[in-house]
Coordinates of C-alpha atoms in Angstrom, one line a residue:
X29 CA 202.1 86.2 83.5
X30 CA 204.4 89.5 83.9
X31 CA 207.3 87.9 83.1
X32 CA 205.3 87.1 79.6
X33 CA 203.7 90.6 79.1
X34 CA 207.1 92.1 79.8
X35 CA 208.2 89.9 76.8
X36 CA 205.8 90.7 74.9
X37 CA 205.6 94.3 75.4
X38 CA 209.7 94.3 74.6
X39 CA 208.9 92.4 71.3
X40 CA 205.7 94.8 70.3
X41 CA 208.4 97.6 70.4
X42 CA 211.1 96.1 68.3
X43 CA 208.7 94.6 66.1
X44 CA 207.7 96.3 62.7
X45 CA 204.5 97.7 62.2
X46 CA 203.0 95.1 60.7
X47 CA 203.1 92.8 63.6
X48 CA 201.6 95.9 66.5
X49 CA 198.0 94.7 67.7
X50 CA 195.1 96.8 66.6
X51 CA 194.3 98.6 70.2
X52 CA 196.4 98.8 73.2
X53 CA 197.4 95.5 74.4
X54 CA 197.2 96.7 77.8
X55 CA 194.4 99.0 78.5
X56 CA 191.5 97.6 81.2
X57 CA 189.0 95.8 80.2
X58 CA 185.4 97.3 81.5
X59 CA 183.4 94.9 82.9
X60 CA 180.6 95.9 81.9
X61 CA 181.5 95.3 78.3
X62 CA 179.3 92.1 76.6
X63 CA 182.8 90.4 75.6
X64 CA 183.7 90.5 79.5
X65 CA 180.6 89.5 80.3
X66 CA 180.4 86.4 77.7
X67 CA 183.9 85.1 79.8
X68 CA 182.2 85.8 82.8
X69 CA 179.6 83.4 81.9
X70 CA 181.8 80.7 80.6
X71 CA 184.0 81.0 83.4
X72 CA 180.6 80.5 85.6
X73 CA 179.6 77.5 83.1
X74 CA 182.8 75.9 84.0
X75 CA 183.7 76.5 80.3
X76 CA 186.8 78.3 81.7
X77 CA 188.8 77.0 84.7
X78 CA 188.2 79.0 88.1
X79 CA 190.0 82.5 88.7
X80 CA 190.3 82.8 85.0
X81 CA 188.5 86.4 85.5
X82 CA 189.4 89.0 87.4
X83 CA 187.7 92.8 88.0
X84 CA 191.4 94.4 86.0
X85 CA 191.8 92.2 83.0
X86 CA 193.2 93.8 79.7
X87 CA 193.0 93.7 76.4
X88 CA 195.9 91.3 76.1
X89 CA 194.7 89.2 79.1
X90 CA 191.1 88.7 77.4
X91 CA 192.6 87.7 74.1
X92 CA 194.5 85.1 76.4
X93 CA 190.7 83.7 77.8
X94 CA 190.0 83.8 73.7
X95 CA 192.2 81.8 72.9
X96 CA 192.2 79.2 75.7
X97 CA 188.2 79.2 75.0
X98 CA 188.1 78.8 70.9
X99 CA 190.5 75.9 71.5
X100 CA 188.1 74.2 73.1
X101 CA 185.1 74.9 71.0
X102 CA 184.3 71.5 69.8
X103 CA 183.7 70.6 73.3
X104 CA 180.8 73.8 73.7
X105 CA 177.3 73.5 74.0
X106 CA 175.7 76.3 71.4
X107 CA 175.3 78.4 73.7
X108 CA 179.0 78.7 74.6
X109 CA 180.1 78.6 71.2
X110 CA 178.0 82.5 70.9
X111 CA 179.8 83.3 73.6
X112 CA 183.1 82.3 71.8
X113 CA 181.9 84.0 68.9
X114 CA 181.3 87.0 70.5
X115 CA 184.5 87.2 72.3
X116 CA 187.1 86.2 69.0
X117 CA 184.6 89.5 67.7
X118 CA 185.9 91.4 70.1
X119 CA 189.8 90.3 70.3
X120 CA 190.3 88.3 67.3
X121 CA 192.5 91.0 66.0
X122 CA 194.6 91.2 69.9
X123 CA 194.7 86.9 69.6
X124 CA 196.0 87.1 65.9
X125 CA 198.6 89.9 66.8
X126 CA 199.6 87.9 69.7
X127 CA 200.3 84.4 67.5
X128 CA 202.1 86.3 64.9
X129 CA 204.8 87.8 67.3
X130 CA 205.1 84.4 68.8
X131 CA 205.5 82.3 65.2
X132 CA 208.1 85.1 64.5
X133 CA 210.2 84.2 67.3
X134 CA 209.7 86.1 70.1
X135 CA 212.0 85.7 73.4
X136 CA 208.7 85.4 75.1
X137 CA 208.9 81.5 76.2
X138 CA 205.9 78.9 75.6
X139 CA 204.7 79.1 79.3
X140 CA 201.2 77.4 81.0
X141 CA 199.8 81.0 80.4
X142 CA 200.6 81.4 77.0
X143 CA 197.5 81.1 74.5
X144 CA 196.4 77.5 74.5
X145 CA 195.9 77.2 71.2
X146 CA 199.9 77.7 70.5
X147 CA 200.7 74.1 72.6
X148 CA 199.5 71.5 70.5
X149 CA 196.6 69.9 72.6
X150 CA 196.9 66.5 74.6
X151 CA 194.3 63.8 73.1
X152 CA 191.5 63.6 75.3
X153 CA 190.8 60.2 75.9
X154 CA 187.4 59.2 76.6
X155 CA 185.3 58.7 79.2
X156 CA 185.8 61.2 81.7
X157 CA 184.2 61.0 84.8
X158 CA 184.1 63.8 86.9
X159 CA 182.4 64.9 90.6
X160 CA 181.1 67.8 92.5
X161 CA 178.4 68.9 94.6
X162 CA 178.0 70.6 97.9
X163 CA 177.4 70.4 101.5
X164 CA 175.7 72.9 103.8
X165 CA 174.5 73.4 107.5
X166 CA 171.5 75.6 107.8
X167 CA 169.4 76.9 110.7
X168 CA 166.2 78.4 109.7
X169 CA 163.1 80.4 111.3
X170 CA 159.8 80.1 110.3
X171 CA 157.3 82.1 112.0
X172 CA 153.6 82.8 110.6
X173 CA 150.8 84.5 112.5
X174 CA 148.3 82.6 114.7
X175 CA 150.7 79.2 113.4
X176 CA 151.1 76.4 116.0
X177 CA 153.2 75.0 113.7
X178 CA 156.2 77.6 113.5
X179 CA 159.5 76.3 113.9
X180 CA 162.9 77.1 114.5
X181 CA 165.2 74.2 112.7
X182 CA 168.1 73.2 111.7
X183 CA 169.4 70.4 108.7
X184 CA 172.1 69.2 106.9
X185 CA 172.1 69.0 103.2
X186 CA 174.3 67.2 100.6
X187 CA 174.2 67.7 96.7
X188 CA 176.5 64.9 95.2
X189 CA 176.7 65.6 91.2
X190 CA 178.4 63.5 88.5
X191 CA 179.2 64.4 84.8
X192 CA 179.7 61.1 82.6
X193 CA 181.4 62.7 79.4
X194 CA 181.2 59.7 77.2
X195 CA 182.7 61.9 74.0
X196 CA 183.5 65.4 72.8
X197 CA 179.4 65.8 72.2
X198 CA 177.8 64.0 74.7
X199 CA 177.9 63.6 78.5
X200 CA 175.7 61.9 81.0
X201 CA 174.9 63.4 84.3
X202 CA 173.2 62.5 87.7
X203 CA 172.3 64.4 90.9
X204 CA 171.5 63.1 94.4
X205 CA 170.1 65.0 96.8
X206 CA 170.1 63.9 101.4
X207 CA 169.1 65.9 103.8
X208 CA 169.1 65.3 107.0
X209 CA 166.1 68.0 109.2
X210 CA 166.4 68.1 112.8
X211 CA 163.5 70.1 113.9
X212 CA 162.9 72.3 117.1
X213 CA 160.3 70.2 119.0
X214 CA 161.7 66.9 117.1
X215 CA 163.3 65.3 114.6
X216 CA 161.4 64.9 111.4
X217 CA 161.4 65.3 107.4
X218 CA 164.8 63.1 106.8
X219 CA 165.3 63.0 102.9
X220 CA 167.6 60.6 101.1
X221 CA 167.5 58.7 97.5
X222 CA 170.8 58.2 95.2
X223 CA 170.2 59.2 92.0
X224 CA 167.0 61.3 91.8
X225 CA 167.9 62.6 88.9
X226 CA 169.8 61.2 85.7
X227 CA 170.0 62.6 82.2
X228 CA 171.8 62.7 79.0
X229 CA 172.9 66.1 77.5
X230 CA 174.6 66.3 74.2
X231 CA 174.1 67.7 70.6
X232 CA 173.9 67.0 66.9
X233 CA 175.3 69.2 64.5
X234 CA 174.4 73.2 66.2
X235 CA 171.2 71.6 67.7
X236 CA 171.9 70.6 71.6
X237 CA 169.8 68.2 73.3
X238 CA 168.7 67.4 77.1
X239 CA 166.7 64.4 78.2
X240 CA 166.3 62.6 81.4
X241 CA 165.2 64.0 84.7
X242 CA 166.2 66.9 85.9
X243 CA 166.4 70.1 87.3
X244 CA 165.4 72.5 84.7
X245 CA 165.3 76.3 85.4
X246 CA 163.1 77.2 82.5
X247 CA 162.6 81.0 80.9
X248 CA 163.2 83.3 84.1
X249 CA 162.3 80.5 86.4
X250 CA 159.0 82.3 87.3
X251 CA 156.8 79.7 85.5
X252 CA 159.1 76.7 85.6
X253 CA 161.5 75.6 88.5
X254 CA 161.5 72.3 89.3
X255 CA 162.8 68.4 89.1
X256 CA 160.5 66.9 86.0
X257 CA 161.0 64.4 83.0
X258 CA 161.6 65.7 79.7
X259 CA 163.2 66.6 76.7
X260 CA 164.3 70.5 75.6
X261 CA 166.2 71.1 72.2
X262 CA 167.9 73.9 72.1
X263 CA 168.1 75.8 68.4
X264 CA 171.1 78.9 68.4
X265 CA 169.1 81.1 65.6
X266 CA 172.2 83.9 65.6
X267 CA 175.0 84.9 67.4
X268 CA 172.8 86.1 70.5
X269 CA 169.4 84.7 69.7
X270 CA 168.4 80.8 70.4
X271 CA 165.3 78.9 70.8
X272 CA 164.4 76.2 73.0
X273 CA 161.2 73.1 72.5
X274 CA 160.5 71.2 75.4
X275 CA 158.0 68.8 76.3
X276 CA 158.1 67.8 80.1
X277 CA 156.6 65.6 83.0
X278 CA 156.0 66.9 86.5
X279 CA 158.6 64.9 89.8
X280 CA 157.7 64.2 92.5
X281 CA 154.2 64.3 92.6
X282 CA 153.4 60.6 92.0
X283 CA 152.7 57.9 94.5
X284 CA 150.0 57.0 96.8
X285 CA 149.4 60.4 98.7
X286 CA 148.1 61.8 95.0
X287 CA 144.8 60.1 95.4
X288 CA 141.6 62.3 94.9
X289 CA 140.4 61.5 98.6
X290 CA 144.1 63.2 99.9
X291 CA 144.1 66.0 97.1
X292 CA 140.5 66.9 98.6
X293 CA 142.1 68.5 102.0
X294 CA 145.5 69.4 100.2
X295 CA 147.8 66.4 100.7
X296 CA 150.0 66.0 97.5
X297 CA 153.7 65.0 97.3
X298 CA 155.9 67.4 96.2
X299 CA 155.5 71.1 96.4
X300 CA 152.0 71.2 97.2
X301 CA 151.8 75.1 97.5
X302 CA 153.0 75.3 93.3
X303 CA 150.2 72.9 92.0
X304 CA 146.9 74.6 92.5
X305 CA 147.2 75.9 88.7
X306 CA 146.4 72.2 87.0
X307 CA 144.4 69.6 89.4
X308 CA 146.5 66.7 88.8
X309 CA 149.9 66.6 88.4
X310 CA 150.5 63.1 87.8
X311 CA 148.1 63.6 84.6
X312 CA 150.1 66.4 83.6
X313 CA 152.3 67.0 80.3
X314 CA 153.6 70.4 79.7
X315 CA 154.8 71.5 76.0
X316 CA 156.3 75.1 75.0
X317 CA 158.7 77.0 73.5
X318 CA 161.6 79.7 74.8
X319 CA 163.3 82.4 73.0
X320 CA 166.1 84.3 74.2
X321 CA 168.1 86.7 73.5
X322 CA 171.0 89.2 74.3
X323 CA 171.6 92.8 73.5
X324 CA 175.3 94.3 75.2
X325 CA 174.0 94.4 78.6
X326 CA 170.5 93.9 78.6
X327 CA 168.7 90.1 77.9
X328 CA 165.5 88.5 78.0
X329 CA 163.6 85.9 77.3
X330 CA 159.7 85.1 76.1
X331 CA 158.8 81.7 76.7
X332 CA 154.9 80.3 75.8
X333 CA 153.3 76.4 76.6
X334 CA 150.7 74.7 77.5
X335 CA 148.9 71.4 79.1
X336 CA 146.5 69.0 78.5
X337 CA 143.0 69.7 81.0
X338 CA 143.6 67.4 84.6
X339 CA 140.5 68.9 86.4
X340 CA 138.4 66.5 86.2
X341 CA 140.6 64.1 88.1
X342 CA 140.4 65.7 91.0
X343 CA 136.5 65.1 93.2
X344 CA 134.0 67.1 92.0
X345 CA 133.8 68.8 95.8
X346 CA 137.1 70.2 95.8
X347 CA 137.5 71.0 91.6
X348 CA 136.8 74.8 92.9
X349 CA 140.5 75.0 94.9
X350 CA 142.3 74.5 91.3
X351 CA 141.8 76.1 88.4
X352 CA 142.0 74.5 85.2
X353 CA 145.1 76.2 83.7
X354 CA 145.9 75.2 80.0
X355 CA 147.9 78.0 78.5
X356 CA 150.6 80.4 80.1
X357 CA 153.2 82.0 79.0
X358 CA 156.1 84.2 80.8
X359 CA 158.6 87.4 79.6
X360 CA 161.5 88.3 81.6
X361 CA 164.2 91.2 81.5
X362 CA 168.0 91.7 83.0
X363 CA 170.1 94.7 82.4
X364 CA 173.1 95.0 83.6
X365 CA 173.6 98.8 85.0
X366 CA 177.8 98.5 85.3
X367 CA 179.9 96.3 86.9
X368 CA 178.1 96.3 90.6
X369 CA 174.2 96.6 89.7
X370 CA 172.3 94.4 88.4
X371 CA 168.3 94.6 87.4
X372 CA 165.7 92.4 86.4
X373 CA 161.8 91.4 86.4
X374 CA 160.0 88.9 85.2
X375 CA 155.9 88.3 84.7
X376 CA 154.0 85.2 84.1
X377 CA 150.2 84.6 83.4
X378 CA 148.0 82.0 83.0
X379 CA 144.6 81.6 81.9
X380 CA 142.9 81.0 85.0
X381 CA 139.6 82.8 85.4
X382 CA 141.2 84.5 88.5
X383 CA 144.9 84.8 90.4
X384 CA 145.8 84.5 87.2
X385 CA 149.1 86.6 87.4
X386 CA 152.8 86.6 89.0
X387 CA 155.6 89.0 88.3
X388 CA 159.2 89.2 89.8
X389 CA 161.3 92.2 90.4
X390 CA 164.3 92.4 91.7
X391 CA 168.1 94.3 92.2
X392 CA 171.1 92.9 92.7
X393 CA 174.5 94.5 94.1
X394 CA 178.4 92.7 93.0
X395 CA 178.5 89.1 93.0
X396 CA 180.0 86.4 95.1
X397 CA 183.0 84.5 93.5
X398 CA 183.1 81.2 95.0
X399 CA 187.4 81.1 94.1
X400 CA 187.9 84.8 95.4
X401 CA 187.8 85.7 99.1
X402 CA 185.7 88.9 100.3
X403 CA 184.1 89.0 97.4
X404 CA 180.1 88.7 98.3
X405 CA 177.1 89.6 96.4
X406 CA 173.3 90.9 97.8
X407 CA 170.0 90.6 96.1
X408 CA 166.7 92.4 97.0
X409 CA 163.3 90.7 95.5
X410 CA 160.2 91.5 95.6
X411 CA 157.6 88.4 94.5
X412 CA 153.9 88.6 94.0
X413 CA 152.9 85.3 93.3
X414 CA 149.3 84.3 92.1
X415 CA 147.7 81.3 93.3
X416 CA 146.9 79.9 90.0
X417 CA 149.6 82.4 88.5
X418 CA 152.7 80.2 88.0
X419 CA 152.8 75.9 87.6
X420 CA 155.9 74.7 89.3
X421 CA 157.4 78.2 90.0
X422 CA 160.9 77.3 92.4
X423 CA 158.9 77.5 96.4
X424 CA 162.5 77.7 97.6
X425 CA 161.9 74.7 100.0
X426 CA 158.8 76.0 101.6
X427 CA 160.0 79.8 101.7
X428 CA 158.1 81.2 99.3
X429 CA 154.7 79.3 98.7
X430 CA 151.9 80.5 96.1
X431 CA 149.1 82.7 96.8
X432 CA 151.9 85.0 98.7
X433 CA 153.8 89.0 98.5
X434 CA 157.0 88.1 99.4
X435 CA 159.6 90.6 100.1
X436 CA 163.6 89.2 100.8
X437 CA 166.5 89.9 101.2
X438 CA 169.8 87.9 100.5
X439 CA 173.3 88.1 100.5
X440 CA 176.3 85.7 99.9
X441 CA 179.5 86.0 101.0
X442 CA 182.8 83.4 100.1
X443 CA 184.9 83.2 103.2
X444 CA 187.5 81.0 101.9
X445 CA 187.9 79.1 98.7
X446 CA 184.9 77.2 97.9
X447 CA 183.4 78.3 101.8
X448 CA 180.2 80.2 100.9
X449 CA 177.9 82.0 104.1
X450 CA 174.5 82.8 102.9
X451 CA 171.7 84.6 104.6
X452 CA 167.9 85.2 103.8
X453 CA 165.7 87.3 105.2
X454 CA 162.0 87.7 104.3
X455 CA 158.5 89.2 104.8
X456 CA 155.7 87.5 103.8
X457 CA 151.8 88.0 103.2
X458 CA 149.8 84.6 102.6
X459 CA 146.3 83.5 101.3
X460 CA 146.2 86.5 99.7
X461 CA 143.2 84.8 97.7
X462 CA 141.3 84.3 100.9
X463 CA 140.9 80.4 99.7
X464 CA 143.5 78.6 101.6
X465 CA 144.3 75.2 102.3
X466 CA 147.1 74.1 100.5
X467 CA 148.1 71.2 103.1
X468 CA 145.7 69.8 105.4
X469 CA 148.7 70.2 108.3
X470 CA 149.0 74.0 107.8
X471 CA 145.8 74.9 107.4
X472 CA 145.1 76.5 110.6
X473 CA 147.5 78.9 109.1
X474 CA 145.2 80.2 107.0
X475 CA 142.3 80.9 109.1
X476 CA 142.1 84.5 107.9
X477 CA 143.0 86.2 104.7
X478 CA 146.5 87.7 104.2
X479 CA 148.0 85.9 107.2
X480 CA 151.9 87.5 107.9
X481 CA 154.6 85.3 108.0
X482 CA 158.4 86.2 108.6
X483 CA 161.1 83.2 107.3
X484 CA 165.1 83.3 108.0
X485 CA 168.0 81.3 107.7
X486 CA 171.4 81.5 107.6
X487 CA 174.1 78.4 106.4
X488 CA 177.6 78.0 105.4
X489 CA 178.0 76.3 102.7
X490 CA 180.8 74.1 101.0
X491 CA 181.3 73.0 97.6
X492 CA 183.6 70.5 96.0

């Protein structure tokens, strides 16, 4: 890469006027700028290959990314194409300046950095089949006040994910999930199934299209979080506006230990502590709509839906511990502060008579670059979540249950290529409502209202 800006810098000075670039070829790049950020994001899509972004890139280096990205637009979602757009905005005139001095016959050689759009691309022959995933090895505390059942313990996790790309538009994708728990006082909670989760994701024409199961982090994430069949268009309405349909299904919460006589103490499958918005989940379809949009360094998104009424499945004795949530909606902001801080918040509401409401806020310090050595990132949250204010809101396996003030704090840090150590720290206040009772095991923690509970863990962390 020197070797070629030296080239280049040689030719820009013995070149006539018309061929200079409009700006400085060579002057920083911010990183706070929107156009670094839009890389950033397709380098963390995996749009981009790894390392292509680093905190001192220039003018010239970006309209290198710009180039390499446009020549791959036909294989971008729409969402990556805005990000395209917005960075050939930014260094169209840097990428044009760049191809002229090279079609002129520039000394600079034809090199694996040059633009990629100057080689003439390989055919890409289809299918591809790719993997990736991660492992991890976690030990956790979990301590809540006047619990018998707090634990110290231990697990090992694998994510195993596959992307199918069966042509330039479409792809199909799976995820499996094991985990392996080894408790304090025993071993217990072993999970393992291949292929929880399989879907298609593709587009037609600018509209791109997801459907299968999946995991779906939906609006902020406040509302939605979780594994569930469905289908979500996705509708690019300008360059930094799009809006998303879906119409979804609820994981995990079928099956035997759903019956009305289990659901009267609290035994459900799934995350127990996110359903007390709806009464039954396995009767449960959920519908909305999410716009979102981006403004230089400040984003959001407004996202608005609804369900069919489940109550009366439940027994008519126990229809007082759910509420029967039909509508809800959720807003969310991030602004970006500079190249180090980070800020956002995020509010949902439901129309339960009461406990109606959840809201997120939260800053966050760098950012952890799974490629790049010493680089780490820390977040600091603050969570109020209503018991009937979110429906499948992300419980953070078991950390961060409903009905809860949670206060945390995170930080991740890569200590070798692809070696990630992360740590969480949190304090917690439960049954804020006073009701209780999620689980019928737990219950004894919450004998009184607003029961204190402190969770920690600590893993490393390897991804492939």
């Amino acid at each position: 890469m020197n070797k070629l800006k030296m080239s280049l810098l040689i030719t820009l000075l013995m070149a006539p006027p018309a061929t200079v670039l409009a700006a400085d070829p060579f002057a920083e790049v911010a990183p706070t700028d929107a156009a670094y950020q839009a890389a950033v994001q397709l380098e963390t899509d995996g749009f981009l290959s790894p390392g292509s972004m680093n905190a001192h890139m220039t003018r010239y280096d970006m309209a290198i990314i710009t180039g390499k990205a446009a020549a791959r637009e036909e294989q971008a979602s729409p969402a990556q194409r805005e990000l395209i757009a917005r960075l050939n905005q930014e260094y169209g005139e840097e990428l044009k300046g760049i191809k002229r001095i090279f079609s002129a016959g520039s000394a600079a050689p034809a090199t694996e950095n040059a633009p990629a759009d100057e080689k003439k691309p390989a055919e890409v022959k289809y299918p591809q089949v790719k993997f990736g995933g991660n492992v991890h090895v976690r030990w956790d505390s979990d301590k809540t006040e006047g619990s018998t059942g707090s634990t110290d313990g231990r697990h090992m996790y694998l994510s195993l994910e596959g992307d199918m790309q069966v042509n330039k538009d479409w792809h199909a994708r799976f995820q499996t999930e094991n985990k392996n728990r080894y408790l304090s006082h025993h071993n217990q909670g072993d999970e393992t199934q291949f292929g929880q989760r399989i879907w298609l994701e593709g587009k037609s024409g600018v509209t791109g299209i997801t459907v299968g199961r999946r995991w779906w982090w939906l609006g902020q994430g406040l509302m939605f979080a979780h594994s569930m069949d469905g289908v979500k268009l996705d509708v690019p309405l300008s360059k930094n506006t799009s809006l998303s349909a879906f119409y979804m299904h609820p994981d995990g919460v079928k099956g035997d230990t759903n019956t009305p006589a289990n659901m009267a103490v609290g035994i459900m499958g799934g995350n127990g502590s996110s359903y007390m918005s709806v009464g039954r989940y396995d009767h449960a379809e959920f519908f909305g709509i999410n716009l979102s949009a981006r403004k230089g360094n400040l984003s959001g998104s407004l996202m608005l839906g609804g369900n069919a009424h489940t109550v009366d499945a439940v027994t008519k004795d126990t229809i007082s511990e759910y509420a029967d949530v039909t509508r809800w909606g959720e807003a969310g902001l991030s602004y970006q502060l500079n190249k180090d801080w980070r800020l956002g918040a995020a509010y949902s509401r439901t129309n339960a008579p009461s406990q109606k409401d959840s809201w997120r806020l939260g800053v966050h310090y760098k950012d952890m670059h799974g490629e790049q050595p010493g680089t780490y990132g820390v977040g600091l949250t603050y969570l109020h979540l209503g018991r009937y204010g979110t429906l499948l809101h992300d419980d953070f396996w078991g950390y961060q249950w409903a009905d809860s003030n949670i206060l945390s704090l995170d930080m991740e840090v890569c200590v070798a290529p692809h070696l990630v150590w992360r740590t969480y720290y949190s304090w917690q206040t439960r049954n804020l409502s006073g009701k209780g009772g999620y689980w019928q095991a737990i219950a004894a923690d919450y004998a009184t209202p607003k029961t204190k509970r402190r969770v920690f863990f600590t893993e490393l962390a390897a991804y492939f």
